Structures are given as structure tokens and as C-alpha cells.
CSV table of C-alpha atoms and ligand atoms in Angstrom, one decimal:
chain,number,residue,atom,x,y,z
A,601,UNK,CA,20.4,157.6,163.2
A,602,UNK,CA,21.0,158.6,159.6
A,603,UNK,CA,24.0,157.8,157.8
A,604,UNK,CA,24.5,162.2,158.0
A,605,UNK,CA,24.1,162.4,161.7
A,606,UNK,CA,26.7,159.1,162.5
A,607,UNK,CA,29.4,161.2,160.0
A,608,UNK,CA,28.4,164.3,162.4
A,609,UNK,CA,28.9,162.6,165.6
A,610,UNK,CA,32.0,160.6,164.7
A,611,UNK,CA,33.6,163.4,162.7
A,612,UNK,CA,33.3,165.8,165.8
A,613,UNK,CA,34.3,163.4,168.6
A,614,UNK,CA,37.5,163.0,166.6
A,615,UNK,CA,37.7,166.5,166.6
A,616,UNK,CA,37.7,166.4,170.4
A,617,UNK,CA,40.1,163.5,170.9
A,618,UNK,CA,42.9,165.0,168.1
A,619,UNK,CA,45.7,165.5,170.9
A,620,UNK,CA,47.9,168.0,168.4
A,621,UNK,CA,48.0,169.4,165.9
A,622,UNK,CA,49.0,166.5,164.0
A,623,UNK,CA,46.5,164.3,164.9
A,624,UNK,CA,43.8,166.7,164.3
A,625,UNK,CA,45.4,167.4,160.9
A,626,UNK,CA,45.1,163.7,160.6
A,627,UNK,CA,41.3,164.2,161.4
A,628,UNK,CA,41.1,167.0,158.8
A,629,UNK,CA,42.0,164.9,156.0
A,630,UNK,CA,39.7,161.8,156.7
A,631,UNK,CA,36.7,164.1,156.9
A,632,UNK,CA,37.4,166.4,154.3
A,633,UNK,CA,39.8,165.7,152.2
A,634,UNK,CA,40.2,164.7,148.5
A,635,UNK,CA,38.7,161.1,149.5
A,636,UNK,CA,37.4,161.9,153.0
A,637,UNK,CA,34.4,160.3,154.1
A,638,UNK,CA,32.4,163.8,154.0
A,639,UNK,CA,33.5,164.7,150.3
A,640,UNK,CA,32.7,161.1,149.2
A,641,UNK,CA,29.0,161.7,150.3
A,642,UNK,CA,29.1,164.8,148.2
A,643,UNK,CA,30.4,163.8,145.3
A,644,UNK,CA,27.8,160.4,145.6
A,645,UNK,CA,24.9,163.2,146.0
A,646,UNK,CA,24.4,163.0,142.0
A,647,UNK,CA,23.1,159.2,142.3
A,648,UNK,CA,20.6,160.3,145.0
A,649,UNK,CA,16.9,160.3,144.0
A,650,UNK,CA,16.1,163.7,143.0
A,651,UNK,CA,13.4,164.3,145.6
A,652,UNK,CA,16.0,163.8,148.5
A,653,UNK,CA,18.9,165.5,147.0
A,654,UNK,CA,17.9,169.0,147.9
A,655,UNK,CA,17.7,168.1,152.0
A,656,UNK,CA,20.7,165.6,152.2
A,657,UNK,CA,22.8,168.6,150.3
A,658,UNK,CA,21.8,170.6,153.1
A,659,UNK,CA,22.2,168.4,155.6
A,660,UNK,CA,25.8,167.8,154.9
A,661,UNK,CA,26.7,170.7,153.7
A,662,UNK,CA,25.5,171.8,157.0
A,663,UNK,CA,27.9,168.7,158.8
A,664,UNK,CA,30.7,169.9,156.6
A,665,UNK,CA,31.1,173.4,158.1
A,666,UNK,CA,29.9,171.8,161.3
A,667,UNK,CA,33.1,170.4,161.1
A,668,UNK,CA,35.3,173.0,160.1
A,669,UNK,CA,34.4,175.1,162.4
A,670,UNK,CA,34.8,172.6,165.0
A,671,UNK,CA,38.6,171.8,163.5
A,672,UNK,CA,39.3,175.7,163.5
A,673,UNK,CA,38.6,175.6,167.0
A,674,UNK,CA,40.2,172.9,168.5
A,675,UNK,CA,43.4,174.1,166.1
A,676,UNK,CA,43.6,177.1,168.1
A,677,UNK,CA,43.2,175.8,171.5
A,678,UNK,CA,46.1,172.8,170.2
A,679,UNK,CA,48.4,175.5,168.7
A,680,UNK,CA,48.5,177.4,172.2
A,681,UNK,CA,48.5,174.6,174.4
A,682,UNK,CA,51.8,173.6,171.8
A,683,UNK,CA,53.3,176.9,172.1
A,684,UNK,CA,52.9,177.2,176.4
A,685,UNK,CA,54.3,173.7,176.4
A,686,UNK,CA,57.5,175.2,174.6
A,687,UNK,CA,58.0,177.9,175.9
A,688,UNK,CA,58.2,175.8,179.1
A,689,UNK,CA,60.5,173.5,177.5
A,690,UNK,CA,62.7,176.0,175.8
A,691,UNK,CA,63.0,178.2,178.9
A,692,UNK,CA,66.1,180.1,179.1
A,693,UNK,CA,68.6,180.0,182.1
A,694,UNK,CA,70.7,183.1,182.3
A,695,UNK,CA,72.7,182.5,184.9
A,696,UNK,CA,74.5,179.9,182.9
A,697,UNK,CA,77.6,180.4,182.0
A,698,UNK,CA,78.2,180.6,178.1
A,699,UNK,CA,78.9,177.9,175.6
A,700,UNK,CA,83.1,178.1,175.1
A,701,UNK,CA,83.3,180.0,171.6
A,702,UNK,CA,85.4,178.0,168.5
A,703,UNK,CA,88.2,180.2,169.2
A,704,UNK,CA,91.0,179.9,166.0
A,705,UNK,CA,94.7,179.5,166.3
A,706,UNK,CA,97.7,181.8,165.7
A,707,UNK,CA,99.6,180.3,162.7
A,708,UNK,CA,102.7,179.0,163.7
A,709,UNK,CA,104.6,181.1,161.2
A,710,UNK,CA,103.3,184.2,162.5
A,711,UNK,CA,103.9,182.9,165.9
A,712,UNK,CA,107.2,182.7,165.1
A,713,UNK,CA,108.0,186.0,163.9
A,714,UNK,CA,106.2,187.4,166.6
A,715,UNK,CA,108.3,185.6,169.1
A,716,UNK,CA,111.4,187.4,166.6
A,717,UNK,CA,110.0,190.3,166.7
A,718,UNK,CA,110.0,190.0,170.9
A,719,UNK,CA,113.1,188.8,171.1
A,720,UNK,CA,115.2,191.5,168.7
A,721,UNK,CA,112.7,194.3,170.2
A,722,UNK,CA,114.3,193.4,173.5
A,723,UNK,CA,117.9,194.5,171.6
A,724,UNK,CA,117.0,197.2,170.3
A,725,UNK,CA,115.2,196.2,167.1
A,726,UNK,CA,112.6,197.8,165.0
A,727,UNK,CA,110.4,195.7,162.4
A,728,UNK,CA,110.7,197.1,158.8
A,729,UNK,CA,108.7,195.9,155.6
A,730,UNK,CA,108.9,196.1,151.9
A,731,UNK,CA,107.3,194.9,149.0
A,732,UNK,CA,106.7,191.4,147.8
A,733,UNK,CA,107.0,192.5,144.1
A,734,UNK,CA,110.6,194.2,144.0
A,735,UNK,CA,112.8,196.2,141.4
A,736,UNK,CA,115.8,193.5,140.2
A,737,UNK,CA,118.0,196.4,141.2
A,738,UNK,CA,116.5,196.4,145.1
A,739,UNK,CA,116.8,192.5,145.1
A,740,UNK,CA,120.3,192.2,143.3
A,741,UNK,CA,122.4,195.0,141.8
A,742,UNK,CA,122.4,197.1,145.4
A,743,UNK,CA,123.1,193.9,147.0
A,744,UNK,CA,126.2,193.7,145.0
A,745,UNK,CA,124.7,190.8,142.7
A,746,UNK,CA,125.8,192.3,139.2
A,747,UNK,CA,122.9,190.9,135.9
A,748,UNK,CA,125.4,187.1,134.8
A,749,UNK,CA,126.3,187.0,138.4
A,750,UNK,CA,126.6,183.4,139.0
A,751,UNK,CA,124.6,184.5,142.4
A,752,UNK,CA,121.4,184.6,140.6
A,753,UNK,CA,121.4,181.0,139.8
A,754,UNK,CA,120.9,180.1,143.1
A,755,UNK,CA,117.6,182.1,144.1
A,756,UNK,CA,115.7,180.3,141.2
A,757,UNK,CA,113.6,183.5,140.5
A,758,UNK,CA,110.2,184.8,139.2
A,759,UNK,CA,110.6,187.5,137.0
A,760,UNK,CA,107.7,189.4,136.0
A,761,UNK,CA,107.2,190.2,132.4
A,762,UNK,CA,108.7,193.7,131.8
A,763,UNK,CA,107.3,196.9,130.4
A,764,UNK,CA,109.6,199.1,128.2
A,765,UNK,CA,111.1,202.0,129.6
A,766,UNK,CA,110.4,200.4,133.2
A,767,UNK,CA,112.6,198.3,135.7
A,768,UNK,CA,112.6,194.5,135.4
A,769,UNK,CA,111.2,193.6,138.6
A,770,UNK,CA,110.5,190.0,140.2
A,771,UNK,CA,109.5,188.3,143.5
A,772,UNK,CA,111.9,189.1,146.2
A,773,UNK,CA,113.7,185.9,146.6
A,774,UNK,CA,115.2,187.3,150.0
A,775,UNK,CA,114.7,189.8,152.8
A,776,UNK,CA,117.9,191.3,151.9
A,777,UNK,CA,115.8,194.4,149.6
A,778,UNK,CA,114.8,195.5,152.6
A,779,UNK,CA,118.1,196.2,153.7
A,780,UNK,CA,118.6,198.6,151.0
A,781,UNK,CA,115.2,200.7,151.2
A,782,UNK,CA,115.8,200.8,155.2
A,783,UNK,CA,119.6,202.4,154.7
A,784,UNK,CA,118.3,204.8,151.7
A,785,UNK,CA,115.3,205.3,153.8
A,786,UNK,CA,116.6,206.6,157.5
A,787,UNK,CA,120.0,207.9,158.4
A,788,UNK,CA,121.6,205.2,160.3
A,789,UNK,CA,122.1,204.0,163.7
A,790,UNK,CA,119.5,201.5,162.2
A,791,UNK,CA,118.8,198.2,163.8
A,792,UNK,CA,115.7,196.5,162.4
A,793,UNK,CA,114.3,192.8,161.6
A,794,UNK,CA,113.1,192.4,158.1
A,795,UNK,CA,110.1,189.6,159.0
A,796,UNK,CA,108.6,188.6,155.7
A,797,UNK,CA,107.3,186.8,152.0
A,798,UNK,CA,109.5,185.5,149.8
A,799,UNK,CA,109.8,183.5,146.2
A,800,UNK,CA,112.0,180.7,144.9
A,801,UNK,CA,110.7,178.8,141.7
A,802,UNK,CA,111.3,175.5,144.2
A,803,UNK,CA,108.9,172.9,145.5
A,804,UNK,CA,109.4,169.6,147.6
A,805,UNK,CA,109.4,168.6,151.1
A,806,UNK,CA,111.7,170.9,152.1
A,807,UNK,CA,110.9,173.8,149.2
A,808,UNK,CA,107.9,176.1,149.0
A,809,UNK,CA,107.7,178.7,146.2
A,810,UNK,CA,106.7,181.3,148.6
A,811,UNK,CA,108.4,180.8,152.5
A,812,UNK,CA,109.5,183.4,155.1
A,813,UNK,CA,112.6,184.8,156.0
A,814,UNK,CA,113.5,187.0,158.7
A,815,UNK,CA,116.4,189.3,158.0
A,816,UNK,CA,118.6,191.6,160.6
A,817,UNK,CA,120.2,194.7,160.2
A,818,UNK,CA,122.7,196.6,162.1
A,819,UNK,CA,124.7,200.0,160.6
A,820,UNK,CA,126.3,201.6,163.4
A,821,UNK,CA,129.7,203.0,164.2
A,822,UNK,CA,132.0,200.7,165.4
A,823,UNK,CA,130.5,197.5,164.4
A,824,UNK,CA,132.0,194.4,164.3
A,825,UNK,CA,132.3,190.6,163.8
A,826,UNK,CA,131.9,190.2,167.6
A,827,UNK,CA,128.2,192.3,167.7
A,828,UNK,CA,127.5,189.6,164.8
A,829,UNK,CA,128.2,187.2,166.7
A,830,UNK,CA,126.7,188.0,170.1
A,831,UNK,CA,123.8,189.1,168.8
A,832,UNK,CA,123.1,185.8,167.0
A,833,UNK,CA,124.2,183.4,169.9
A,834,UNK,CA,121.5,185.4,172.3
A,835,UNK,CA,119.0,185.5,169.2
A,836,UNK,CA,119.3,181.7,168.9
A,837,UNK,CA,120.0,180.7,172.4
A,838,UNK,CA,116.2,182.4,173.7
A,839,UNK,CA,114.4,181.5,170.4
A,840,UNK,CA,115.1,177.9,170.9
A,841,UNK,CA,115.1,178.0,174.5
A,842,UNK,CA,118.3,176.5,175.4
A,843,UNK,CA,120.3,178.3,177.1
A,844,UNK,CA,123.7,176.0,176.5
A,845,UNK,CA,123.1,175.7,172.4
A,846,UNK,CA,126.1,174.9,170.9
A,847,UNK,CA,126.3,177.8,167.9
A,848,UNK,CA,129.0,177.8,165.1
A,849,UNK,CA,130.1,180.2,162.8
A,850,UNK,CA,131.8,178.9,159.4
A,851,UNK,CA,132.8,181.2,156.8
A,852,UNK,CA,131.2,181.4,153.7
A,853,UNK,CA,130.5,183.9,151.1
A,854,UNK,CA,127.6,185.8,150.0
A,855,UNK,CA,127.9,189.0,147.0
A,856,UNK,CA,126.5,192.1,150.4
A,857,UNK,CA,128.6,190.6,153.1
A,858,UNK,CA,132.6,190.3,153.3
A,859,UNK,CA,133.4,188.3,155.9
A,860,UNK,CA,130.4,186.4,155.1
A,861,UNK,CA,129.5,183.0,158.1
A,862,UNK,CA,127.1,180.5,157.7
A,863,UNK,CA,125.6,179.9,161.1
A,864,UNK,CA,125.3,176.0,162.2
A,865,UNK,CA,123.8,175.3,165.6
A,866,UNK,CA,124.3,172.1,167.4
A,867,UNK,CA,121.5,169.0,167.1
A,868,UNK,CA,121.5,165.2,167.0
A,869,UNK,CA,120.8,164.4,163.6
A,870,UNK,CA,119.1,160.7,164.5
A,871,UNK,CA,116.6,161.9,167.5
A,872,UNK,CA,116.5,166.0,165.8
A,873,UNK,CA,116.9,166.7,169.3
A,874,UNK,CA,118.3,170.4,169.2
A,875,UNK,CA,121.6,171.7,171.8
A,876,UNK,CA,123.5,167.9,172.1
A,877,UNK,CA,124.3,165.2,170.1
A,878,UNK,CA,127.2,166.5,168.0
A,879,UNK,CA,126.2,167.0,164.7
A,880,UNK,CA,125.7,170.7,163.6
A,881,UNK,CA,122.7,172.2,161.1
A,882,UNK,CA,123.1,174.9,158.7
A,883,UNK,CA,120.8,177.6,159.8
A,884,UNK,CA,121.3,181.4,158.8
A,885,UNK,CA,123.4,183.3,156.7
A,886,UNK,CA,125.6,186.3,158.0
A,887,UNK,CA,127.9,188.6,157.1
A,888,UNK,CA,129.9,192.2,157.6
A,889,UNK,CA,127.5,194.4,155.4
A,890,UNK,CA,129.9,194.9,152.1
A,891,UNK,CA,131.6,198.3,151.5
A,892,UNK,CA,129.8,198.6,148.0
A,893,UNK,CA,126.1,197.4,149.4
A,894,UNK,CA,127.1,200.7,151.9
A,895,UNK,CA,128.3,203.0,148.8
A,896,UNK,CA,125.8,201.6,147.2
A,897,UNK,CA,123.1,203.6,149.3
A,898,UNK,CA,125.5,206.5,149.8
A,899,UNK,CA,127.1,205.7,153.2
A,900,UNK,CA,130.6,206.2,153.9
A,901,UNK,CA,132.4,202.6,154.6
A,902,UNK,CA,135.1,203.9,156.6
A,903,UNK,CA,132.5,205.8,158.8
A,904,UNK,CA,129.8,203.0,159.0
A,905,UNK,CA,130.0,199.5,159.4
A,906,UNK,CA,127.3,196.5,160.0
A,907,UNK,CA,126.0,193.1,160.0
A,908,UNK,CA,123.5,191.2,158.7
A,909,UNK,CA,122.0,188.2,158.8
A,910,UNK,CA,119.3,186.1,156.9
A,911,UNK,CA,117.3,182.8,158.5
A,912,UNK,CA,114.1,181.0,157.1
A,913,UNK,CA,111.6,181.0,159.1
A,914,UNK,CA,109.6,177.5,158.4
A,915,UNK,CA,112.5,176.0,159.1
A,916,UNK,CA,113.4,177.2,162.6
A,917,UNK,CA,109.7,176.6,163.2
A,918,UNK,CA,110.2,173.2,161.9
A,919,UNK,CA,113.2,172.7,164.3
A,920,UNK,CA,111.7,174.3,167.7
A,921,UNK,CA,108.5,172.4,167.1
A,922,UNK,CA,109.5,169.3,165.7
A,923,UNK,CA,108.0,169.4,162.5
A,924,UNK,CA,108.7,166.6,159.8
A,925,UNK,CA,107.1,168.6,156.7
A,926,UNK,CA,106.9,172.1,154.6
A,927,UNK,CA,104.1,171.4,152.8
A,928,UNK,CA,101.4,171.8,155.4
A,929,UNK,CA,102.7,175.3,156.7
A,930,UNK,CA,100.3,176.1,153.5
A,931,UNK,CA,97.6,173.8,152.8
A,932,UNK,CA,95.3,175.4,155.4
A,933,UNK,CA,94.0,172.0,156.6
A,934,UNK,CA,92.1,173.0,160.4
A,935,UNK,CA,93.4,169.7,161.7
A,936,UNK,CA,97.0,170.7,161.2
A,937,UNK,CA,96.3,174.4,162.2
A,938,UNK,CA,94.6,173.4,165.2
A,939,UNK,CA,97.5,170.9,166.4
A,940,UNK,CA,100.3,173.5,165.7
A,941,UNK,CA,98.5,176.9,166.4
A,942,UNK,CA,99.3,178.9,169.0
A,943,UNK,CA,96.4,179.9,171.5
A,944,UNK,CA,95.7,183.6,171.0
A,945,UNK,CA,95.2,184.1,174.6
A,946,UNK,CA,98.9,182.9,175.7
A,947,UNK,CA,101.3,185.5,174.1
A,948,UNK,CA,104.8,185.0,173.8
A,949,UNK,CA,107.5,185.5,176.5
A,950,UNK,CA,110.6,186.7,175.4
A,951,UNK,CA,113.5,184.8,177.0
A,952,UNK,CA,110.8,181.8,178.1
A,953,UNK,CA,112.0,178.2,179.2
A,954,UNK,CA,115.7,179.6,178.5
A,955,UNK,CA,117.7,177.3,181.2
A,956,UNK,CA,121.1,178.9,181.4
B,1479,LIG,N1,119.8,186.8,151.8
B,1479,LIG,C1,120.5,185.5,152.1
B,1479,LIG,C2,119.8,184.3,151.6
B,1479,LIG,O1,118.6,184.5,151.3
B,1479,LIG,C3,120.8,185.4,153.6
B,1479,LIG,C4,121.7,186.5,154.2
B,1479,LIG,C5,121.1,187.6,154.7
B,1479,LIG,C6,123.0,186.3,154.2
B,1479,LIG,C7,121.9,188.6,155.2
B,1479,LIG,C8,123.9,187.3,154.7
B,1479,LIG,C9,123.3,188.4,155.2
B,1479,LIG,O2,120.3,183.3,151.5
């Protein structure tokens, strides 16, 4: 057999025996490739004898599309045997049940005014809003906070830079705006929560520069210290779930409420444990709505009268759930989000786990 014919035979048997595509790939490159054996015979064809040039040229020029040919083929008979055996393989059954979906989590701080919202709408309670960016007179002259009021100093606040003829504005440092734009805004009776953004130049463990607080306010006839009160111990007593919590009213003073309280509520201080233990936590501010914040929106003080009251809400999210640090309430890290979120699916129950 001539050196032409053994290529032939070998080349084509190996064609037969390629078991993929692969393999026969494989087969491709070590016949016909750059350096396969069939394109080293051609390119040698130049040292051949000139008489016998012409019929090996033939000859294995014939072999080479011999074997093309013979590749093409067994390719197409590899490729469908590949794609049947998938098909098996990758069979669908669709009478499985679907894979669980990555569902997210409710944020704890909108859980929580959620469960606020729930728990004042049972009373009686609308939600009202207002801006994050508010006029210095909505977020301190109507509240009775005069410009040098030593007031001021304690909201540590972003003011924006002003444009002439316009009023200064700044980032709300409090809910308490919204008291004003609800009262010039409706006719009262007017209960509503005040759930929302607010900004303090502040930052540490305890401090963010933008938190929440949730606001309540109450103008009605007839109002007085007692509604505070009860409204705030039933607030409290379902938000935190214990029925028996010790609540403590101590008065204080703030520049839109005369009486003004601070609000403690009782706690151990070495476990945190909240309703026992005999220490007491600061927790919201409070007051009788002043007689100027009421003239102040054109209401007559000696026909209306109201409360209101002021809490943050990281910090009673912080207490409920047991939470050492601020800081994470904002970093957006999934491993915190996904131990304190809230499943989307299980709303909230106003009134739940309450045990007296
Ligand atoms: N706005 C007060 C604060 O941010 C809280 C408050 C609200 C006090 C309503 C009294 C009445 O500290």
C-alpha cells in the first residue's frame, strides 16, 4: 500500500471511531491541520521528482477532500446524536413545583411606622406628609421657636444656602412642620401621625444625620392632658407589646407645647429588657399644643385645644428589637437587612402579643 492510501485508510477509520464532536475535532486537526499529517505531504510535494508530482498531487488532493467530506459527515450525525442526548438530559418536569423565589425584606424602619400607622389608625388617625426641605418659618417661627431662640441650638441644623428675596429654608430637623401645614391645611377635628425624614448635623452610635420621627397630632374641642396621656400609654403599651409597661410622664419644656412632658417608659437598664426592672428611658416628647403655635395658624385657643407628641423611630425600633447600633439602619448591608427585615408576607397585627 502506498504511503497515500495508509493516510486514506487511517485518516477515515478515525473519522469513524471520533465518539463527539471533540474527538472528531481532534481528528480534524491531525489530518488537516497546520502540521497535520495530510498538509505535511503537500507542502513536501515540491521535493518530489517532477515526473510523479502531477499524480501524487492528485492523489492526495483527492484523500484530502476524501476526508473532509467524511468529517462533514460524521459531524452531523455527532452533532444530532449530542443534541437528542440533551434534550433527554435536560428534559423538563412540569409538574414540579417551583424553585422558592429570593424574596427581599421589609426594612425595619418602615416596618415600624407601618405598625404606627396600624396602631394610631385604630384611634382614629390619619397619616400626613410634608416636605424634607422646609421654610425656617414652617420648622421654627410657627412652632413658637423665634431666629436667637436658644431652641435652635439644640436641633444642630442644615441650612440651605439662601436666595434673595426667598425664605431661608433648611432640613426639617423634626416632624413638628407638619403640624403646622396640617392645621393651615384642614379645619380641625384633626388627628393625624406625621411618619417621616428628618436632619440633625449629628453622627455616632446613637446619631444619624438623617433618622425618623413619628409625630402625633390632636386639635379638637375639649382636649386635655388626660387624652395625652391615654393615648400615649395605649400607643406604647401595643407598640411594645406589653400590656403592663410602666409609662411616666415628667414635665419638661419644649417652645409649641405648654405643659410640655417628656415620656419615660420602664426598662432594666443592665439586661434592656423593656416593662420591669426599675429604671426608666427617655422616649418621646409631648406637650399641650401652645396658644401661639394655634394663633399662629389662625385658630382660636380658647375654642381649640391639643396635644402633641414627637418619638424617634430607630430608637423604639432599637428597643422592641433589641438592637445595639444606629449605624446599620443605613448602610444597606443584605446580611443585616435580611436578619432584621420583616417578611413581606406576614403583615402587622395591631394590638399583637399585647398580654394585659
Ligand atoms: N419635635 C420635638 C423634637 O424633635 C418632639 C416633640 C413633638 C415634642 C411634639 C413635643 C410635641 O424633639
Amino acid at each position: 500500500m502506498s504511503d497515500v492510501d495508509e493516510l486514506k485508510t487511517g485518516a477515515l477509520a478515525a473519522v469513524t471511531a471520533a465518539s463527539d464532536v471533540r474527538a472528531l475535532e481532534a481528528v480534524r486537526v491531525a489530518v488537516l491541520g497546520k502540521s497535520g499529517t495530510l498538509t505535511q505531504l503537500l507542502k513536501e510535494l515540491g521535493k518530489t521528482a517532477p515526473e510523479e508530482r502531477r499524480a501524487r498531487g492528485a492523489a492526495l488532493n483527492a484523500v484530502k477532500d476524501l476526508v473532509a467530506t467524511a468529517l462533514e459527515a460524521r459531524r452531523v450525525v455527532l452533532e444530532a446524536e449530542e443534541l437528542a442526548a440533551r434534550l433527554m438530559a435536560e428534559r423538563m418536569d412540569v409538574s414540579l413545583p417551583p424553585p422558592p423565589d429570593a424574596f427581599g425584606t421589609i426594612h425595619p424602619i418602615s416596618r415600624t411606622m407601618e405598625e404606627m400607622a396600624a396602631i394610631f389608625g385604630a384611634m382614629g388617625f390619619a397619616v400626613a406628609e410634608g416636605p424634607d426641605i422646609e421654610t425656617d418659618w414652617h420648622n421654627f417661627s410657627a412652632l413658637n421657636i423665634p431666629a436667637h431662640h436658644p431652641a435652635r441650638d439644640d436641633h444642630d441644623t442644615f441650612y440651605l444656602p439662601g436666595t434673595a428675596g426667598a425664605p431661608s429654608r433648611v432640613l426639617r430637623t423634626h416632624t413638628s412642620p407638619v403640624q403646622i401645614r396640617t392645621m393651615l391645611g384642614q379645619e380641625p377635628p384633626i388627628r393625624v401621625i406625621v411618619p417621616g425624614r428628618t436632619f440633625r448635623s449629628d453622627h455616632d452610635a446613637t446619631h444619624s444625620p438623617m433618622f425618623h420621627q413619628c409625630e402625633a397630632l390632636v386639635i379638637e374641642q375639649g382636649i386635655t392632658l388626660a387624652h395625652l396621656k391615654g393615648c400615649v400609654i395605649d400607643f406604647l403599651r401595643a407598640y411594645f407589646g406589653i400590656g403592663n409597661l410602666p409609662v411616666r410622664f415628667r414635665a419638661s419644656y419644649f417652645p409649641f407645647t405648654e405643659p410640655s412632658m417628656e415620656i419615660d417608659i420602664g426598662w432594666n437598664r443592665r439586661t434592656g429588657e423593656l416593662g420591669a426592672g426599675g429604671d426608666w428611658l427617655e422616649i418621646l416628647g409631648s406637650g399641650m399644643v401652645h396658644p401661639k403655635v394655634l394663633a399662629n395658624v389662625g385658630l382660636d385657643p380658647r375654642v381649640w385645644q391639643g396635644f402633641a407628641f414627637g418619638m424617634g423611630v430607630e430608637r423604639v425600633t432599637m428597643l422592641k428589637y433589641g438592637m445595639p447600633d444606629l449605624r446599620p439602619f443605613f448602610d444597606s448591608d443584605i446580611r443585616w437587612l435580611k436578619h432584621y427585615g420583616f417578611s413581606a408576607l406576614a403583615p402587622y397585627m395591631a394590638h399583637e402579643g399585647v398580654s394585659a
